[in-house]
Amino acid sequence: MSLDHNSTMTVDGQQSIYVVSSHENNTDPLFVISTLTSLLNGSDVEGATASTVSDSLKITRFVVQKVLVPLIVTVGLLGNILNIAVLSHPSMRNSTNIYLMALGFADTIYLIFMFTLSFIHCSDQNQPRWSLQFIPYGRVITDIAGNFAVWITVIFTIERYVAVCLPMKGKVWCTVGRARLYSFLAMLFCAVNTLPEMFELEIVPKDSGGWKCRYTAMTKEKSYQIGFNWWYVTIFTLVPFVFLIIFNTLLIRSLLRAKKKRQLMIQSSVNKMNVKSTREENKVTLMLVTIVIIFLLCQLPWTVLLLYRSYLDDHGLKVPVNDVKIAGNICNFLVQINASINFYLYSFFSRKFRKTFKAIFCFKVFHTAPASV
């Protein structure tokens, strides 16, 4: 029976590409890019080997995965660890910082596992069994962390809107306890909806000895390819993007109104403490708006890639596999940048963050330095 089917799925807000093509008397997928992690590390399964990789893809993988990614991961891990240390300080304890700390944890896990997976490829079948067995689990953990980061970004954007535009309700809804609860529920939601990926790959012995990756029977089912994948697209791309665009627009409008109000307060000589407090609150809002804008910009290329693939599918055109993988590597790198820069945004926008950072990391320096004579 002949089967030709193309579908898409989304991980961490990024559209990943399924290209499933089977021929007569062979129902195994010949080439599948199943997740974001596959696009980065080239986890080619059952039929895609090193000989099918173009020179341009090899160069892209070398530059992105071997040069740029280690640099951005190092910077990102350092920044995220510092984030967690500062945001967990008692003086920083509020609902917004609970979400930002959860985002820091998610970004840290994402960077560690994504970087590790860049060195482990299903196409390299000379690896030991334990190395190949890490791939299915590593992909799922990476994608859960990425998807969790997406929804935490959505939640703190909505929370900030409530705090700024509905201050009376914000006193009830925007609490530390609720922030912890919503973070836990978001993690549970992302884990439940990502776990099926764990059963997409299996490690089996080769006839010639050794081990190889193989897609499971579940992965080859049309109902799974269409139903689960489009459900994934909806909950981890379409819905989050709609929420972020709507609430970020509302927050930007509130910032513009606050700016006009602050100018009027200054002109009418209102209490300077009130003006200063309002300015600090607006800086926090501006910081969160900036985080969301950068998030959208780094995720947008994946949306473009999805539309491009959909256009090819609708018109029955050939999919340029190597070009899609090159684009996937670049888009993936943008996602890793997004997971690495929050510490530097917090440091730039938040005076309280900088003050707490100095109190934690500079205290001993100030008190152990020799006195000048």
Short mmCIF file of C-alpha atoms in Angstrom, two decimals:
data_model
loop_
_atom_site.label_atom_id
_atom_site.label_comp_id
_atom_site.label_asym_id
_atom_site.label_seq_id
_atom_site.Cartn_x
_atom_site.Cartn_y
_atom_site.Cartn_z
CA MET A 1 0.00 0.00 0.00
CA SER A 2 1.39 3.39 -0.97
CA LEU A 3 1.25 6.22 1.55
CA ASP A 4 2.45 9.80 1.26
CA HIS A 5 1.69 12.05 4.18
CA ASN A 6 3.09 15.34 5.44
CA SER A 7 2.21 16.91 8.74
CA THR A 8 3.58 19.36 11.26
CA MET A 9 4.02 19.63 14.98
CA THR A 10 5.24 22.28 17.35
CA VAL A 11 7.66 22.20 20.23
CA ASP A 12 8.53 25.15 22.50
CA GLY A 13 6.43 27.38 20.36
CA GLN A 14 8.40 26.34 17.27
CA GLN A 15 6.92 24.51 14.32
CA SER A 16 8.78 21.31 13.59
CA ILE A 17 8.32 19.35 10.41
CA TYR A 18 7.13 15.83 9.85
CA VAL A 19 7.96 14.48 6.43
CA VAL A 20 6.67 10.93 6.32
CA SER A 21 6.99 9.21 3.01
CA SER A 22 6.46 5.47 2.53
CA HIS A 23 6.51 3.36 -0.56
CA GLU A 24 5.05 0.03 -1.63
CA ASN A 25 5.71 -2.84 0.78
CA ASN A 26 7.45 -0.42 3.14
CA THR A 27 5.49 1.47 5.72
CA ASP A 28 8.45 2.73 7.72
CA PRO A 29 9.08 6.48 7.57
CA LEU A 30 12.06 7.17 5.36
CA PHE A 31 12.70 10.63 6.73
CA VAL A 32 11.20 12.36 9.71
CA ILE A 33 11.96 15.65 11.39
CA SER A 34 9.74 15.10 14.37
CA THR A 35 10.71 17.79 16.83
CA LEU A 36 12.71 20.93 17.36
CA THR A 37 15.53 18.84 18.79
CA SER A 38 15.66 16.73 15.62
CA LEU A 39 16.18 19.81 13.51
CA LEU A 40 19.07 20.90 15.68
CA ASN A 41 20.95 17.66 16.16
CA GLY A 42 19.99 15.87 12.98
CA SER A 43 18.48 12.86 14.74
CA ASP A 44 17.85 11.20 11.40
CA VAL A 45 16.08 7.90 11.75
CA GLU A 46 15.74 4.93 9.43
CA GLY A 47 17.05 6.01 6.11
CA ALA A 48 18.58 9.45 6.52
CA THR A 49 22.33 8.99 6.77
CA ALA A 50 25.41 11.14 6.61
CA SER A 51 25.57 10.65 2.85
CA THR A 52 22.28 12.53 2.39
CA VAL A 53 23.56 15.65 4.17
CA SER A 54 24.55 18.52 1.86
CA ASP A 55 27.75 20.52 2.28
CA SER A 56 25.76 23.64 3.13
CA LEU A 57 23.96 21.79 5.93
CA LYS A 58 27.26 20.44 7.23
CA ILE A 59 28.69 23.97 7.32
CA THR A 60 25.56 25.34 9.01
CA ARG A 61 25.65 22.61 11.64
CA PHE A 62 29.34 23.24 12.31
CA VAL A 63 28.98 27.01 12.65
CA VAL A 64 25.76 26.91 14.67
CA GLN A 65 26.22 23.78 16.78
CA LYS A 66 29.98 23.74 17.29
CA VAL A 67 30.79 27.45 17.44
CA LEU A 68 27.79 29.64 18.28
CA VAL A 69 25.73 27.28 20.45
CA PRO A 70 28.50 26.52 23.00
CA LEU A 71 29.09 30.26 23.40
CA ILE A 72 25.43 31.19 23.87
CA VAL A 73 24.79 28.18 26.14
CA THR A 74 27.70 29.16 28.40
CA VAL A 75 26.48 32.74 28.64
CA GLY A 76 22.89 31.59 29.09
CA LEU A 77 23.58 29.05 31.82
CA LEU A 78 25.62 31.57 33.80
CA GLY A 79 22.87 34.17 33.45
CA ASN A 80 20.07 31.78 34.39
CA ILE A 81 21.91 30.52 37.48
CA LEU A 82 22.43 34.12 38.61
CA ASN A 83 18.75 34.80 37.87
CA ILE A 84 17.60 31.99 40.12
CA ALA A 85 19.97 33.06 42.90
CA VAL A 86 18.76 36.68 42.83
CA LEU A 87 15.05 36.01 42.30
CA SER A 88 14.95 33.45 45.13
CA HIS A 89 16.24 36.05 47.62
CA PRO A 90 13.60 36.94 50.27
CA SER A 91 13.64 40.61 49.28
CA MET A 92 12.61 39.66 45.71
CA ARG A 93 9.66 37.49 46.71
CA ASN A 94 6.56 38.50 44.77
CA SER A 95 4.28 36.83 42.23
CA THR A 96 6.03 38.20 39.14
CA ASN A 97 9.44 37.01 40.33
CA ILE A 98 8.04 33.52 41.04
CA TYR A 99 7.16 33.29 37.35
CA LEU A 100 10.52 34.69 36.29
CA MET A 101 12.32 32.19 38.54
CA ALA A 102 10.28 29.34 37.01
CA LEU A 103 11.24 30.67 33.57
CA GLY A 104 14.89 30.62 34.65
CA PHE A 105 14.62 26.96 35.69
CA ALA A 106 12.94 26.04 32.40
CA ASP A 107 15.53 27.89 30.32
CA THR A 108 18.39 26.24 32.24
CA ILE A 109 17.05 22.71 31.67
CA TYR A 110 16.29 23.54 28.04
CA LEU A 111 19.83 24.79 27.35
CA ILE A 112 21.53 21.85 29.09
CA PHE A 113 19.56 19.13 27.30
CA MET A 114 19.51 20.88 23.93
CA PHE A 115 23.28 21.29 24.05
CA THR A 116 23.76 17.64 25.05
CA LEU A 117 21.51 16.41 22.24
CA SER A 118 23.57 18.35 19.69
CA PHE A 119 26.32 15.73 20.17
CA ILE A 120 24.11 12.63 19.95
CA HIS A 121 22.65 11.71 16.54
CA CYS A 122 20.57 8.72 15.51
CA SER A 123 22.40 8.85 12.18
CA ASP A 124 25.63 7.96 14.04
CA GLN A 125 24.89 4.28 14.60
CA ASN A 126 28.34 3.52 15.99
CA GLN A 127 27.36 5.02 19.34
CA PRO A 128 26.84 2.76 22.35
CA ARG A 129 23.28 1.73 23.23
CA TRP A 130 23.07 3.95 26.34
CA SER A 131 23.94 6.99 24.21
CA LEU A 132 21.16 6.31 21.71
CA GLN A 133 18.73 5.53 24.54
CA PHE A 134 19.28 9.04 25.90
CA ILE A 135 17.77 10.59 22.73
CA PRO A 136 14.06 9.81 23.32
CA TYR A 137 14.23 10.92 26.97
CA GLY A 138 16.43 13.92 26.26
CA ARG A 139 14.08 15.15 23.54
CA VAL A 140 11.04 14.91 25.81
CA ILE A 141 12.73 16.72 28.72
CA THR A 142 13.96 19.44 26.36
CA ASP A 143 10.51 19.92 24.86
CA ILE A 144 8.73 19.92 28.23
CA ALA A 145 11.09 22.65 29.44
CA GLY A 146 10.61 24.65 26.24
CA ASN A 147 6.83 24.31 26.29
CA PHE A 148 6.77 25.24 29.97
CA ALA A 149 8.73 28.41 29.17
CA VAL A 150 6.12 29.29 26.55
CA TRP A 151 3.21 29.02 28.98
CA ILE A 152 5.01 30.71 31.88
CA THR A 153 5.60 33.65 29.53
CA VAL A 154 1.88 33.70 28.72
CA ILE A 155 0.88 33.48 32.40
CA PHE A 156 3.11 36.29 33.66
CA THR A 157 1.98 38.49 30.77
CA ILE A 158 -1.66 37.99 31.76
CA GLU A 159 -0.76 38.47 35.43
CA ARG A 160 0.96 41.74 34.67
CA TYR A 161 -2.06 42.93 32.72
CA VAL A 162 -4.30 42.17 35.71
CA ALA A 163 -1.90 43.92 38.13
CA VAL A 164 -1.63 47.05 35.97
CA CYS A 165 -5.09 47.37 34.43
CA LEU A 166 -7.23 45.70 37.12
CA PRO A 167 -5.39 46.63 40.34
CA MET A 168 -8.24 45.71 42.73
CA LYS A 169 -8.49 42.18 41.30
CA GLY A 170 -4.71 42.05 41.12
CA LYS A 171 -4.45 42.17 44.92
CA VAL A 172 -6.44 38.93 45.06
CA TRP A 173 -5.11 37.13 41.98
CA CYS A 174 -1.45 38.22 41.86
CA THR A 175 -0.12 36.52 44.98
CA VAL A 176 2.95 34.36 45.59
CA GLY A 177 0.79 31.36 46.47
CA ARG A 178 -1.24 31.61 43.27
CA ALA A 179 1.92 32.10 41.23
CA ARG A 180 3.34 28.85 42.59
CA LEU A 181 0.08 27.04 41.92
CA TYR A 182 -0.23 28.34 38.35
CA SER A 183 3.43 27.47 37.67
CA PHE A 184 2.87 23.91 38.90
CA LEU A 185 -0.30 23.53 36.81
CA ALA A 186 1.51 24.88 33.73
CA MET A 187 4.31 22.35 34.23
CA LEU A 188 1.80 19.52 34.65
CA PHE A 189 -0.12 20.61 31.54
CA CYS A 190 3.05 20.77 29.42
CA ALA A 191 4.34 17.42 30.70
CA VAL A 192 1.08 15.58 29.99
CA ASN A 193 0.83 17.00 26.46
CA THR A 194 4.50 16.36 25.62
CA LEU A 195 5.00 12.86 27.12
CA PRO A 196 3.65 11.02 24.02
CA GLU A 197 6.89 12.03 22.28
CA MET A 198 8.70 9.58 24.56
CA PHE A 199 7.03 6.71 22.71
CA GLU A 200 7.87 7.91 19.19
CA LEU A 201 11.36 6.35 19.11
CA GLU A 202 12.77 3.00 20.17
CA ILE A 203 16.30 1.63 20.15
CA VAL A 204 16.57 -1.76 18.44
CA PRO A 205 19.46 -4.05 17.45
CA LYS A 206 20.79 -3.96 13.89
CA ASP A 207 21.12 -7.11 11.82
CA SER A 208 24.82 -6.35 11.38
CA GLY A 209 25.34 -5.77 15.10
CA GLY A 210 25.05 -2.64 17.17
CA TRP A 211 21.99 -0.48 17.71
CA LYS A 212 19.83 1.97 15.79
CA CYS A 213 16.86 4.31 16.31
CA ARG A 214 13.50 3.26 14.88
CA TYR A 215 10.10 4.94 14.86
CA THR A 216 7.42 3.03 16.77
CA ALA A 217 4.17 1.76 15.29
CA MET A 218 2.32 4.54 17.14
CA THR A 219 4.32 7.21 15.31
CA LYS A 220 3.36 5.73 11.93
CA GLU A 221 -0.37 5.85 12.63
CA LYS A 222 -2.17 8.51 10.58
CA SER A 223 -4.40 9.37 13.54
CA TYR A 224 -1.33 10.15 15.65
CA GLN A 225 0.46 12.09 12.93
CA ILE A 226 -2.57 14.30 12.25
CA GLY A 227 -4.44 14.42 15.56
CA PHE A 228 -1.63 14.74 18.09
CA ASN A 229 0.55 16.96 15.93
CA TRP A 230 -2.13 19.56 15.25
CA TRP A 231 -3.24 19.48 18.87
CA TYR A 232 0.41 20.22 19.68
CA VAL A 233 0.48 23.10 17.20
CA THR A 234 -2.64 24.59 18.75
CA ILE A 235 -1.68 24.48 22.42
CA PHE A 236 2.00 25.34 22.12
CA THR A 237 1.97 27.82 19.24
CA LEU A 238 -1.35 29.23 18.11
CA VAL A 239 -3.02 29.79 21.48
CA PRO A 240 0.10 31.19 23.23
CA PHE A 241 0.84 33.54 20.32
CA VAL A 242 -2.72 34.91 20.36
CA PHE A 243 -2.62 35.48 24.12
CA LEU A 244 0.80 37.13 24.01
CA ILE A 245 -0.06 39.47 21.15
CA ILE A 246 -3.35 40.57 22.74
CA PHE A 247 -2.13 41.13 26.29
CA ASN A 248 1.21 42.61 25.23
CA THR A 249 -0.67 45.15 23.10
CA LEU A 250 -2.85 46.04 26.09
CA LEU A 251 0.23 46.43 28.31
CA ILE A 252 1.92 48.72 25.79
CA ARG A 253 -1.21 50.88 25.73
CA SER A 254 -1.19 51.04 29.52
CA LEU A 255 2.48 52.11 29.48
CA LEU A 256 1.71 54.93 27.08
CA ARG A 257 -1.18 56.11 29.27
CA ALA A 258 1.01 55.88 32.37
CA LYS A 259 3.67 58.01 30.71
CA LYS A 260 1.16 60.79 30.02
CA LYS A 261 -0.22 60.51 33.56
CA ARG A 262 3.28 60.73 35.07
CA GLN A 263 4.03 63.88 33.08
CA LEU A 264 0.84 65.47 34.41
CA MET A 265 1.75 64.46 37.96
CA ILE A 266 5.17 66.04 37.63
CA GLN A 267 3.71 69.25 36.20
CA SER A 268 1.16 69.48 39.03
CA SER A 269 3.88 68.93 41.69
CA VAL A 270 2.31 65.75 43.09
CA ASN A 271 4.22 63.84 45.77
CA LYS A 272 7.56 62.81 44.31
CA MET A 273 7.44 59.46 46.12
CA ASN A 274 4.27 58.52 44.24
CA VAL A 275 5.89 59.50 40.95
CA LYS A 276 8.98 57.43 41.79
CA SER A 277 6.88 54.39 42.78
CA THR A 278 4.85 54.64 39.57
CA ARG A 279 8.03 54.91 37.52
CA GLU A 280 9.46 51.72 39.09
CA GLU A 281 6.23 49.82 38.43
CA ASN A 282 6.26 50.98 34.83
CA LYS A 283 9.87 49.81 34.47
CA VAL A 284 8.83 46.34 35.57
CA THR A 285 5.99 46.36 33.07
CA LEU A 286 8.33 47.61 30.33
CA MET A 287 10.81 44.84 31.18
CA LEU A 288 8.12 42.17 30.86
CA VAL A 289 6.86 43.68 27.61
CA THR A 290 10.42 43.62 26.25
CA ILE A 291 10.83 39.97 27.29
CA VAL A 292 7.64 39.06 25.45
CA ILE A 293 8.58 41.03 22.31
CA ILE A 294 11.98 39.31 22.15
CA PHE A 295 10.26 35.98 22.76
CA LEU A 296 7.88 36.58 19.85
CA LEU A 297 10.68 37.69 17.54
CA CYS A 298 12.73 34.58 18.33
CA GLN A 299 9.74 32.29 17.85
CA LEU A 300 8.40 34.02 14.71
CA PRO A 301 10.85 32.34 12.29
CA TRP A 302 9.35 28.98 13.24
CA THR A 303 5.92 30.29 12.31
CA VAL A 304 7.30 31.39 8.94
CA LEU A 305 8.85 27.95 8.46
CA LEU A 306 5.50 26.32 9.19
CA LEU A 307 3.70 28.56 6.68
CA TYR A 308 6.35 27.79 4.09
CA ARG A 309 5.95 24.05 4.63
CA SER A 310 2.15 24.38 4.52
CA TYR A 311 2.41 26.24 1.21
CA LEU A 312 4.55 23.45 -0.27
CA ASP A 313 2.12 20.81 0.97
CA ASP A 314 -0.96 22.62 -0.35
CA HIS A 315 0.58 22.98 -3.82
CA GLY A 316 2.10 19.51 -3.95
CA LEU A 317 5.63 20.89 -4.26
CA LYS A 318 8.81 19.07 -3.31
CA VAL A 319 10.12 19.76 0.19
CA PRO A 320 13.78 20.90 0.18
CA VAL A 321 14.82 18.78 3.15
CA ASN A 322 18.33 20.15 3.55
CA ASP A 323 17.10 23.75 3.31
CA VAL A 324 14.46 23.05 5.95
CA LYS A 325 17.13 21.64 8.25
CA ILE A 326 19.39 24.65 7.66
CA ALA A 327 16.52 26.95 8.54
CA GLY A 328 15.77 24.75 11.55
CA ASN A 329 19.31 25.14 12.89
CA ILE A 330 19.12 28.93 12.57
CA CYS A 331 15.65 29.11 14.14
CA ASN A 332 16.84 26.85 16.93
CA PHE A 333 19.76 29.14 17.63
CA LEU A 334 17.35 32.08 17.97
CA VAL A 335 15.36 30.10 20.54
CA GLN A 336 18.55 29.44 22.51
CA ILE A 337 19.37 33.14 22.45
CA ASN A 338 15.92 33.83 23.85
CA ALA A 339 16.58 31.32 26.65
CA SER A 340 19.90 32.99 27.49
CA ILE A 341 19.33 36.74 27.73
CA ASN A 342 16.80 37.28 30.50
CA PHE A 343 19.42 37.93 33.19
CA TYR A 344 20.82 40.80 31.17
CA LEU A 345 17.33 42.23 30.60
CA TYR A 346 16.55 42.08 34.32
CA SER A 347 19.86 43.74 35.15
CA PHE A 348 19.21 46.54 32.66
CA PHE A 349 15.61 47.32 33.62
CA SER A 350 15.31 46.56 37.33
CA ARG A 351 17.10 48.68 39.91
CA LYS A 352 15.93 46.33 42.67
CA PHE A 353 17.37 43.34 40.79
CA ARG A 354 20.75 45.06 40.51
CA LYS A 355 20.65 46.06 44.16
CA THR A 356 19.85 42.50 45.28
CA PHE A 357 22.55 41.09 42.99
CA LYS A 358 25.13 43.37 44.60
CA ALA A 359 23.90 42.48 48.09
CA ILE A 360 24.30 38.75 47.37
CA PHE A 361 27.52 38.63 45.36
CA CYS A 362 29.39 41.77 46.37
CA PHE A 363 28.82 41.69 50.15
CA LYS A 364 31.85 39.54 50.94
CA VAL A 365 34.00 41.44 48.48
CA PHE A 366 33.22 44.73 50.19
CA HIS A 367 33.84 43.32 53.66
CA THR A 368 36.96 41.30 52.97
CA ALA A 369 38.79 43.91 50.95
CA PRO A 370 41.85 45.31 52.80
CA ALA A 371 41.35 48.76 54.22
CA SER A 372 43.12 51.52 52.37
CA VAL A 373 45.82 53.35 54.23
#
